[in-house]
Amino acid sequence: MRAFDSTTDPALRSWLDVAPGSDFPIQNLPFGVFVHGARDVAPRLGVAIGDKILDLSAVAHAGLLDDAMPEAFAVFAAPSLNRLLARGRAPWRAVRERLSALLSAGNRELHDAGVSERAIVERAGARYLLPFEVADYVDFYSSREHATNLGKILRPDTEPLLPNWKWIPIGYHGRAGTVVISDTPIVRPNGQRKAPDATEPAFGPTRMLDFELELGFVTGNGPALGSPLGVAASRDVIFGAVIVNDWSARDIQGWEYVPLGPFLGKSFATSVSPWVVTLDALAPFRVEGPAQSPPALEYLRAAEPRNYDIALAVELVSAKMDAKSAQTISRTNARGLYWSVAQQLAHLASNGATVRAGDLCATGTISGSEPGTYGSMIELTWRGARPLQLANGEMRAFLEDGDAVTMRASCDRAGAAHIGFGSVSGRILPAP
Ligand code: MN
C-alpha cells in the first residue's frame, strides 16, 4: 500500500493560507453543507480548507469541475451530498483530485475564471446543515472493550461477551429521521423506565442520559437488491466519515431492549459533525486492526489493513462552567476496533440487503481498555457507581440539563499532514 497519493502528499501546499495544525489542510478537503448569513440564505455544498470554505456550486457554475465529472453543476448545486454519493468511487476520486489541483499553490484557475472572491467564504459566520440526507442508519457494536464493559455492567454474573460477538459484527437499524447536525439542542427524552426494585415501570424523563462516542461511515450505492457486497469491494462503496454522538437513555434502553434490541432509548437523537472526511483523506492513517480469534468467516475476511488511526476525545461543559473551561472526560482511538467498517458493511449486505447513497453506518461506542478511554458515561462512571468529579466540584453519574458534550477527532502520523474532523456538539435541554 502506498502511504500517500497526489492529494495526501504532505509536501502539498495551498495558495490559501492554512494555519499550522489546522484540521483542514489541503490534504483533507472534507465536504459539508453550509449557510453563510453574510451572503445569502441558500444552503450550499462546500469543502473546508483552513479557516475558509470553498463553495462548490460557485466552482461548478464556472465550469471548473466539468472535466472531473460530467454535469458537475447538477451535482454541486444541490444542498446535499447525495447526488455526489450516488455517482460512485471513480467520480469521487476525480473530483477530489480536481479540487486539490484548483487549491494547490501556483494554480490560478479560480482567479482567472473570476470566481475566487465569490467561491471562498470564511468558516467563521457559517452554520451547518446535515451534509447528506440520511438514507438508512445502522449502528454497530464493534468495540470489544465497550461490549465487554456493557456486558459486565448489565449482566454481572455471566460471561461479558455473548457467544455470537466474535463471529458477527453485531448491529441494529436505527432511526435515520432523527440524525441531526452538530449544535442541534438535545431535548431530554421521556420514556418508560423501571427501577430494579420497582414492580411496575413509570413514564417520565430519563434519569440516565448518556452519550456514545462513535464514528459514522457514509456510503454511496451498493449492488442491486439480492446481490451481496463482498468485503473486498465494500470499502469502495464508502465515501467518508463523520463523528457521531449516539445519544442514549440507559434506563429506557434497559427496560425495553430484550428481546428485540434498542428502540426509543436510542431513537430520540443522533448528532453528526458537519464535515465528511473522505476515505481518500484517511488513507495515510490506515492501520492493522487487532488479531481476530477465532478467524472471521470467509465472507468477512480481508487481507488489508482494515482500521483507521483516529484519535478521539470527549469534552463536557456544565451549565455552571464557561465554555473555555470545557473538561476532557475521555480520550481514545478508533484503531483498536475489533470489527472494521469494511467488515460491517460486507456483513450488512451479506443477505442481499441494499446499501444506498446516504446510508450511515456507525461503529458503535469506541472505548479503550483503561477507564479514561471509555466512550460513554455508563462506562466512565460504571453506571453511576463511580461518579465523575468535574474540576469545579460538580459530580456526574449521567448527563444533566444544561450539560454540553463536544466530541473531536483527528489523525496524526509521522511524515503525514495532520487532518481533523472538527467537532460535534450538543447541549441538553430539559424534558418537555
Ligand atoms: Mn451506539
Short mmCIF file of C-alpha atoms and ligand atoms in Angstrom, two decimals:
data_model
loop_
_atom_site.label_atom_id
_atom_site.label_comp_id
_atom_site.label_asym_id
_atom_site.label_seq_id
_atom_site.Cartn_x
_atom_site.Cartn_y
_atom_site.Cartn_z
CA MET A 1 0.00 0.00 0.00
CA ARG A 2 1.31 3.46 -0.88
CA ALA A 3 1.00 5.76 2.11
CA PHE A 4 0.46 8.93 0.09
CA ASP A 5 -1.04 9.86 -3.25
CA SER A 6 -1.10 13.18 -5.12
CA THR A 7 -3.82 14.55 -2.79
CA THR A 8 -2.37 13.45 0.56
CA ASP A 9 1.30 14.23 -0.17
CA PRO A 10 2.48 16.08 2.97
CA ALA A 11 4.53 18.46 0.81
CA LEU A 12 1.37 19.78 -0.90
CA ARG A 13 0.57 23.43 -0.13
CA SER A 14 -2.38 25.67 -0.99
CA TRP A 15 -2.31 29.25 -2.26
CA LEU A 16 -4.75 29.91 0.59
CA ASP A 17 -3.17 30.47 3.99
CA VAL A 18 -3.70 27.47 6.25
CA ALA A 19 -2.57 27.79 9.87
CA PRO A 20 -0.20 25.05 11.07
CA GLY A 21 -2.18 22.41 12.93
CA SER A 22 -5.48 23.26 11.19
CA ASP A 23 -7.88 20.33 10.94
CA PHE A 24 -8.43 21.28 7.31
CA PRO A 25 -5.18 21.47 5.31
CA ILE A 26 -5.29 20.87 1.54
CA GLN A 27 -4.67 17.15 2.22
CA ASN A 28 -8.10 16.88 3.92
CA LEU A 29 -10.77 18.68 1.84
CA PRO A 30 -13.87 17.39 3.72
CA PHE A 31 -17.35 18.02 2.32
CA GLY A 32 -20.19 19.78 4.12
CA VAL A 33 -23.35 21.87 3.63
CA PHE A 34 -23.27 25.42 4.96
CA VAL A 35 -25.30 28.59 5.13
CA HIS A 36 -23.44 31.88 5.25
CA GLY A 37 -25.61 34.66 6.61
CA ALA A 38 -23.47 37.46 5.24
CA ARG A 39 -24.01 36.27 1.66
CA ASP A 40 -27.41 34.70 1.24
CA VAL A 41 -29.65 32.21 2.98
CA ALA A 42 -29.41 29.35 0.48
CA PRO A 43 -27.54 26.27 1.78
CA ARG A 44 -24.55 25.30 -0.32
CA LEU A 45 -22.14 22.39 -0.67
CA GLY A 46 -18.55 23.20 0.17
CA VAL A 47 -15.17 21.83 1.16
CA ALA A 48 -13.32 23.19 4.18
CA ILE A 49 -9.78 24.47 3.77
CA GLY A 50 -8.02 26.26 6.63
CA ASP A 51 -10.44 28.82 8.05
CA LYS A 52 -12.27 29.08 4.70
CA ILE A 53 -14.92 27.17 2.76
CA LEU A 54 -14.78 26.66 -0.99
CA ASP A 55 -18.34 26.98 -2.32
CA LEU A 56 -18.66 24.09 -4.79
CA SER A 57 -21.77 25.43 -6.50
CA ALA A 58 -19.80 28.56 -7.49
CA VAL A 59 -16.86 26.48 -8.71
CA ALA A 60 -19.13 24.13 -10.67
CA HIS A 61 -21.14 27.05 -12.09
CA ALA A 62 -17.91 28.40 -13.59
CA GLY A 63 -17.45 25.05 -15.35
CA LEU A 64 -14.29 24.25 -13.43
CA LEU A 65 -15.43 20.76 -12.37
CA ASP A 66 -16.82 19.58 -15.71
CA ASP A 67 -13.63 17.76 -16.72
CA ALA A 68 -13.65 15.83 -13.45
CA MET A 69 -17.30 14.82 -13.65
CA PRO A 70 -19.98 15.24 -16.32
CA GLU A 71 -22.88 17.50 -15.31
CA ALA A 72 -21.00 18.63 -12.24
CA PHE A 73 -23.25 21.66 -11.69
CA ALA A 74 -26.33 19.43 -11.31
CA VAL A 75 -24.48 17.58 -8.56
CA PHE A 76 -22.98 20.57 -6.73
CA ALA A 77 -25.94 22.93 -6.96
CA ALA A 78 -27.87 20.59 -4.65
CA PRO A 79 -27.58 21.44 -0.93
CA SER A 80 -26.73 17.83 -0.03
CA LEU A 81 -24.04 15.31 -0.85
CA ASN A 82 -26.46 12.63 -2.01
CA ARG A 83 -26.10 13.26 -5.75
CA LEU A 84 -22.33 13.07 -5.42
CA LEU A 85 -22.65 9.96 -3.25
CA ALA A 86 -24.73 8.31 -5.97
CA ARG A 87 -22.01 8.84 -8.59
CA GLY A 88 -19.55 6.36 -7.08
CA ARG A 89 -15.87 5.86 -6.38
CA ALA A 90 -14.22 6.97 -9.66
CA PRO A 91 -16.06 10.35 -9.85
CA TRP A 92 -15.41 10.92 -6.11
CA ARG A 93 -11.72 10.44 -6.78
CA ALA A 94 -11.71 12.65 -9.90
CA VAL A 95 -13.46 15.50 -8.06
CA ARG A 96 -11.03 15.26 -5.15
CA GLU A 97 -8.02 15.38 -7.47
CA ARG A 98 -9.52 18.36 -9.32
CA LEU A 99 -10.28 20.31 -6.12
CA SER A 100 -6.80 19.55 -4.82
CA ALA A 101 -5.32 20.94 -8.05
CA LEU A 102 -7.52 24.07 -8.03
CA LEU A 103 -6.42 24.89 -4.47
CA SER A 104 -2.72 24.00 -4.90
CA ALA A 105 -0.04 26.68 -4.71
CA GLY A 106 0.53 28.18 -8.15
CA ASN A 107 -2.90 27.30 -9.55
CA ARG A 108 -4.72 30.43 -10.84
CA GLU A 109 -7.83 28.91 -12.41
CA LEU A 110 -10.26 30.21 -9.77
CA HIS A 111 -8.79 33.71 -10.13
CA ASP A 112 -8.70 33.55 -13.92
CA ALA A 113 -12.35 32.45 -14.01
CA GLY A 114 -13.22 35.42 -11.79
CA VAL A 115 -14.84 33.26 -9.08
CA SER A 116 -12.24 33.26 -6.31
CA GLU A 117 -14.00 36.12 -4.46
CA ARG A 118 -17.43 34.53 -4.68
CA ALA A 119 -16.35 30.92 -4.16
CA ILE A 120 -14.33 31.40 -0.97
CA VAL A 121 -16.06 32.31 2.29
CA GLU A 122 -14.93 32.49 5.90
CA ARG A 123 -15.80 29.49 8.07
CA ALA A 124 -16.47 31.95 10.88
CA GLY A 125 -20.04 33.04 10.30
CA ALA A 126 -21.09 29.80 8.60
CA ARG A 127 -23.62 27.48 10.13
CA TYR A 128 -24.10 23.93 9.04
CA LEU A 129 -26.87 21.64 7.88
CA LEU A 130 -26.82 17.86 7.63
CA PRO A 131 -24.24 17.19 4.90
CA PHE A 132 -26.35 14.39 3.40
CA GLU A 133 -29.90 13.10 3.60
CA VAL A 134 -29.56 10.01 5.75
CA ALA A 135 -30.98 7.02 3.86
CA ASP A 136 -30.69 4.22 6.43
CA TYR A 137 -28.89 4.44 9.74
CA VAL A 138 -27.26 1.34 11.22
CA ASP A 139 -25.39 1.30 14.50
CA PHE A 140 -22.86 -1.44 15.10
CA TYR A 141 -21.18 -2.63 18.29
CA SER A 142 -17.63 -3.13 17.15
CA SER A 143 -15.51 -2.15 20.15
CA ARG A 144 -14.65 -5.27 22.10
CA GLU A 145 -13.77 -3.16 25.14
CA HIS A 146 -17.16 -1.39 25.04
CA ALA A 147 -19.12 -4.62 24.53
CA THR A 148 -17.18 -6.23 27.39
CA ASN A 149 -17.80 -3.28 29.73
CA LEU A 150 -21.54 -3.24 28.93
CA GLY A 151 -21.70 -7.00 29.49
CA LYS A 152 -20.04 -6.63 32.91
CA ILE A 153 -22.37 -3.77 33.87
CA LEU A 154 -25.64 -5.22 32.55
CA ARG A 155 -25.07 -8.95 33.15
CA PRO A 156 -22.56 -9.04 36.03
CA ASP A 157 -22.71 -12.77 36.77
CA THR A 158 -22.20 -14.04 33.25
CA GLU A 159 -19.52 -14.09 30.55
CA PRO A 160 -19.46 -10.41 29.42
CA LEU A 161 -19.11 -11.09 25.67
CA LEU A 162 -22.06 -13.05 24.28
CA PRO A 163 -21.06 -16.12 22.22
CA ASN A 164 -22.01 -14.51 18.88
CA TRP A 165 -19.93 -11.35 19.35
CA LYS A 166 -16.65 -12.61 17.86
CA TRP A 167 -18.45 -14.11 14.86
CA ILE A 168 -20.96 -11.40 13.88
CA PRO A 169 -20.44 -7.63 13.57
CA ILE A 170 -23.46 -7.02 15.82
CA GLY A 171 -25.70 -4.11 14.83
CA TYR A 172 -29.25 -2.78 14.71
CA HIS A 173 -31.23 -0.48 12.44
CA GLY A 174 -31.52 2.98 13.99
CA ARG A 175 -33.73 5.94 13.17
CA ALA A 176 -32.47 7.89 10.12
CA GLY A 177 -35.01 10.68 10.57
CA THR A 178 -33.60 11.82 13.91
CA VAL A 179 -29.98 12.11 12.83
CA VAL A 180 -29.25 15.81 13.46
CA ILE A 181 -26.42 18.21 12.70
CA SER A 182 -23.97 19.34 15.38
CA ASP A 183 -25.26 22.08 17.71
CA THR A 184 -28.88 20.91 17.49
CA PRO A 185 -30.19 21.07 21.09
CA ILE A 186 -30.99 17.65 22.56
CA VAL A 187 -34.26 17.50 24.50
CA ARG A 188 -34.15 15.04 27.39
CA PRO A 189 -36.47 12.23 26.31
CA ASN A 190 -39.41 10.89 28.26
CA GLY A 191 -39.94 7.17 28.30
CA GLN A 192 -40.72 4.04 30.27
CA ARG A 193 -38.14 3.08 32.82
CA LYS A 194 -38.30 0.61 35.67
CA ALA A 195 -36.12 0.71 38.76
CA PRO A 196 -34.71 -2.74 39.63
CA ASP A 197 -36.69 -2.91 42.91
CA ALA A 198 -39.94 -1.50 41.43
CA THR A 199 -42.79 -3.80 40.47
CA GLU A 200 -44.02 -1.60 37.60
CA PRO A 201 -42.44 0.87 35.18
CA ALA A 202 -43.13 4.62 35.21
CA PHE A 203 -43.21 7.09 32.33
CA GLY A 204 -41.10 10.23 32.66
CA PRO A 205 -37.80 11.97 31.84
CA THR A 206 -34.80 9.67 31.55
CA ARG A 207 -32.57 9.78 34.61
CA MET A 208 -29.68 8.10 32.79
CA LEU A 209 -29.00 10.28 29.75
CA ASP A 210 -25.72 9.35 28.08
CA PHE A 211 -23.57 10.00 25.01
CA GLU A 212 -21.84 7.43 22.83
CA LEU A 213 -18.58 8.35 21.11
CA GLU A 214 -18.64 6.86 17.61
CA LEU A 215 -17.54 7.32 14.02
CA GLY A 216 -20.10 7.06 11.23
CA PHE A 217 -19.29 5.99 7.68
CA VAL A 218 -21.30 7.44 4.79
CA THR A 219 -21.91 5.30 1.71
CA GLY A 220 -22.67 5.51 -1.98
CA ASN A 221 -24.81 2.92 -3.77
CA GLY A 222 -24.06 -0.80 -3.45
CA PRO A 223 -25.24 -3.54 -5.81
CA ALA A 224 -28.89 -4.32 -6.56
CA LEU A 225 -31.24 -5.89 -4.03
CA GLY A 226 -30.38 -9.55 -3.64
CA SER A 227 -26.71 -9.15 -4.59
CA PRO A 228 -24.22 -9.29 -1.72
CA LEU A 229 -21.33 -6.85 -1.47
CA GLY A 230 -18.08 -8.67 -0.76
CA VAL A 231 -15.69 -7.49 1.92
CA ALA A 232 -13.02 -6.66 -0.69
CA ALA A 233 -15.42 -4.35 -2.58
CA SER A 234 -17.11 -2.84 0.43
CA ARG A 235 -14.51 -0.14 1.07
CA ASP A 236 -15.09 1.22 -2.47
CA VAL A 237 -18.72 1.96 -1.54
CA ILE A 238 -17.72 4.13 1.45
CA PHE A 239 -17.35 7.85 0.74
CA GLY A 240 -16.14 9.11 4.09
CA ALA A 241 -16.70 9.51 7.80
CA VAL A 242 -18.16 11.86 10.41
CA ILE A 243 -18.07 11.92 14.21
CA VAL A 244 -21.29 10.52 15.68
CA ASN A 245 -22.76 11.12 19.14
CA ASP A 246 -25.35 8.37 19.53
CA TRP A 247 -27.27 9.83 22.50
CA SER A 248 -28.72 7.09 24.72
CA ALA A 249 -31.22 6.90 27.59
CA ARG A 250 -29.87 3.95 29.59
CA ASP A 251 -32.92 3.43 31.84
CA ILE A 252 -35.32 3.42 28.86
CA GLN A 253 -32.90 1.16 26.95
CA GLY A 254 -32.50 -1.22 29.90
CA TRP A 255 -36.25 -1.82 30.24
CA GLU A 256 -37.07 -2.13 26.54
CA TYR A 257 -34.10 -3.87 24.88
CA VAL A 258 -34.98 -7.52 25.50
CA PRO A 259 -35.90 -9.24 23.17
CA LEU A 260 -35.68 -7.02 20.05
CA GLY A 261 -32.84 -4.64 20.91
CA PRO A 262 -32.57 -0.86 21.29
CA PHE A 263 -35.60 1.24 20.36
CA LEU A 264 -36.78 4.51 22.00
CA GLY A 265 -33.77 4.67 24.30
CA LYS A 266 -31.73 5.46 21.18
CA SER A 267 -34.05 6.94 18.57
CA PHE A 268 -34.66 10.40 20.04
CA ALA A 269 -31.50 11.95 18.54
CA THR A 270 -28.13 11.10 16.96
CA SER A 271 -25.76 14.03 16.32
CA VAL A 272 -23.18 14.15 13.49
CA SER A 273 -20.27 16.51 12.78
CA PRO A 274 -20.64 18.88 9.78
CA TRP A 275 -17.68 17.78 7.66
CA VAL A 276 -17.48 14.40 5.90
CA VAL A 277 -13.80 13.40 5.81
CA THR A 278 -13.23 11.22 2.75
CA LEU A 279 -11.67 7.76 2.87
CA ASP A 280 -9.10 9.14 0.42
CA ALA A 281 -8.02 11.72 3.02
CA LEU A 282 -7.91 9.00 5.69
CA ALA A 283 -5.82 6.59 3.56
CA PRO A 284 -2.45 7.57 5.13
CA PHE A 285 -3.87 6.59 8.53
CA ARG A 286 -4.85 3.01 7.77
CA VAL A 287 -3.54 0.51 10.30
CA GLU A 288 -3.84 -3.18 11.11
CA GLY A 289 -6.70 -3.92 13.49
CA PRO A 290 -6.38 -6.32 16.43
CA ALA A 291 -5.95 -10.01 15.55
CA GLN A 292 -9.29 -11.75 15.18
CA SER A 293 -9.63 -15.02 17.02
CA PRO A 294 -11.47 -17.11 16.03
CA PRO A 295 -10.69 -16.11 12.42
CA ALA A 296 -13.60 -14.30 10.78
CA LEU A 297 -15.73 -16.39 8.43
CA GLU A 298 -14.64 -16.25 4.78
CA TYR A 299 -17.14 -13.54 3.74
CA LEU A 300 -15.73 -11.21 6.42
CA ARG A 301 -12.05 -11.90 5.82
CA ALA A 302 -9.95 -9.02 4.46
CA ALA A 303 -6.21 -9.23 3.84
CA GLU A 304 -5.60 -5.46 4.03
CA PRO A 305 -5.03 -3.06 6.93
CA ARG A 306 -8.63 -2.69 7.99
CA ASN A 307 -8.68 0.06 10.62
CA TYR A 308 -8.01 3.80 10.85
CA ASP A 309 -5.79 5.52 13.41
CA ILE A 310 -8.18 8.28 14.53
CA ALA A 311 -7.70 9.93 17.94
CA LEU A 312 -10.96 10.82 19.68
CA ALA A 313 -11.85 12.99 22.67
CA VAL A 314 -14.98 13.91 24.63
CA GLU A 315 -15.41 17.25 26.44
CA LEU A 316 -18.11 18.22 28.90
CA VAL A 317 -19.25 21.73 29.84
CA SER A 318 -21.91 22.07 32.52
CA ALA A 319 -24.35 24.99 32.78
CA LYS A 320 -22.22 26.31 35.66
CA MET A 321 -18.98 26.30 33.66
CA ASP A 322 -17.95 28.75 30.97
CA ALA A 323 -17.24 27.25 27.57
CA LYS A 324 -13.49 27.88 27.87
CA SER A 325 -13.22 25.53 30.84
CA ALA A 326 -14.53 22.50 28.95
CA GLN A 327 -13.28 19.38 30.67
CA THR A 328 -11.92 16.44 28.67
CA ILE A 329 -13.52 13.34 30.19
CA SER A 330 -12.35 10.71 27.69
CA ARG A 331 -9.55 10.17 25.17
CA THR A 332 -9.41 7.10 22.97
CA ASN A 333 -8.63 5.90 19.43
CA ALA A 334 -10.53 4.06 16.69
CA ARG A 335 -7.51 1.93 15.73
CA GLY A 336 -8.40 -0.78 18.24
CA LEU A 337 -11.91 -1.52 16.90
CA TYR A 338 -12.35 -5.28 16.52
CA TRP A 339 -14.68 -5.17 13.51
CA SER A 340 -13.73 -2.82 10.66
CA VAL A 341 -16.12 -0.68 8.63
CA ALA A 342 -15.44 -2.88 5.59
CA GLN A 343 -16.42 -5.97 7.57
CA GLN A 344 -19.52 -4.25 8.93
CA LEU A 345 -20.70 -3.18 5.50
CA ALA A 346 -19.98 -6.62 4.00
CA HIS A 347 -21.99 -8.17 6.82
CA LEU A 348 -24.85 -5.68 6.43
CA ALA A 349 -25.15 -6.59 2.73
CA SER A 350 -24.38 -10.31 3.04
CA ASN A 351 -28.07 -11.25 2.98
CA GLY A 352 -28.66 -9.21 -0.18
CA ALA A 353 -29.94 -6.08 1.57
CA THR A 354 -29.16 -2.93 -0.41
CA VAL A 355 -26.69 -0.23 0.51
CA ARG A 356 -27.94 3.17 -0.67
CA ALA A 357 -26.34 6.56 -1.22
CA GLY A 358 -26.59 8.33 2.14
CA ASP A 359 -26.56 5.27 4.39
CA LEU A 360 -24.85 5.97 7.71
CA CYS A 361 -23.03 3.06 9.34
CA ALA A 362 -21.83 3.93 12.83
CA THR A 363 -19.13 1.96 14.58
CA GLY A 364 -20.81 1.68 17.96
CA THR A 365 -19.27 3.22 21.07
CA ILE A 366 -15.49 3.37 20.85
CA SER A 367 -13.80 2.52 24.14
CA GLY A 368 -10.25 1.65 25.07
CA SER A 369 -9.15 -0.67 27.86
CA GLU A 370 -8.48 1.98 30.58
CA PRO A 371 -11.14 3.97 32.47
CA GLY A 372 -10.13 7.35 30.93
CA THR A 373 -10.59 5.88 27.46
CA TYR A 374 -14.25 4.85 27.71
CA GLY A 375 -16.67 6.32 25.16
CA SER A 376 -19.84 6.64 27.31
CA MET A 377 -20.90 7.85 30.75
CA ILE A 378 -22.27 4.41 31.70
CA GLU A 379 -18.71 3.08 31.38
CA LEU A 380 -16.87 6.15 32.74
CA THR A 381 -18.99 6.09 35.93
CA TRP A 382 -19.72 2.33 35.89
CA ARG A 383 -23.45 3.06 35.68
CA GLY A 384 -23.23 5.78 38.30
CA ALA A 385 -21.32 3.71 40.89
CA ARG A 386 -18.17 5.84 40.41
CA PRO A 387 -19.40 9.36 39.59
CA LEU A 388 -17.05 11.73 37.75
CA GLN A 389 -15.90 14.75 39.69
CA LEU A 390 -15.63 17.81 37.46
CA ALA A 391 -12.93 20.45 38.05
CA ASN A 392 -15.48 22.85 39.59
CA GLY A 393 -16.54 20.20 42.12
CA GLU A 394 -19.76 19.10 40.39
CA MET A 395 -20.43 15.37 40.27
CA ARG A 396 -21.82 13.48 37.29
CA ALA A 397 -23.25 9.97 37.07
CA PHE A 398 -25.08 10.76 33.81
CA LEU A 399 -25.77 13.98 31.85
CA GLU A 400 -27.78 16.79 33.46
CA ASP A 401 -29.85 19.52 31.85
CA GLY A 402 -27.61 22.29 30.55
CA ASP A 403 -24.62 19.97 30.02
CA ALA A 404 -22.96 20.29 26.61
CA VAL A 405 -20.95 17.43 25.13
CA THR A 406 -18.37 18.02 22.39
CA MET A 407 -16.51 15.25 20.57
CA ARG A 408 -13.39 15.76 18.45
CA ALA A 409 -11.46 13.50 16.08
CA SER A 410 -8.13 13.89 14.32
CA CYS A 411 -5.34 11.94 12.67
CA ASP A 412 -1.60 12.31 13.17
CA ARG A 413 1.25 10.19 11.89
CA ALA A 414 4.94 10.82 11.44
CA GLY A 415 5.51 12.30 7.99
CA ALA A 416 1.80 12.88 7.22
CA ALA A 417 -0.15 16.13 7.30
CA HIS A 418 -2.36 16.45 10.40
CA ILE A 419 -6.03 16.20 9.44
CA GLY A 420 -9.11 16.57 11.62
CA PHE A 421 -12.87 16.12 11.59
CA GLY A 422 -13.68 19.29 13.53
CA SER A 423 -16.24 18.51 16.22
CA VAL A 424 -19.82 17.54 17.05
CA SER A 425 -21.61 19.25 19.95
CA GLY A 426 -24.97 19.14 21.63
CA ARG A 427 -26.48 20.70 24.78
CA ILE A 428 -29.15 19.01 26.87
CA LEU A 429 -32.47 20.80 27.28
CA PRO A 430 -34.99 19.82 29.98
CA ALA A 431 -37.67 17.25 29.17
CA PRO A 432 -40.97 18.74 27.90
MN MN B 1 -24.46 3.47 19.64
#
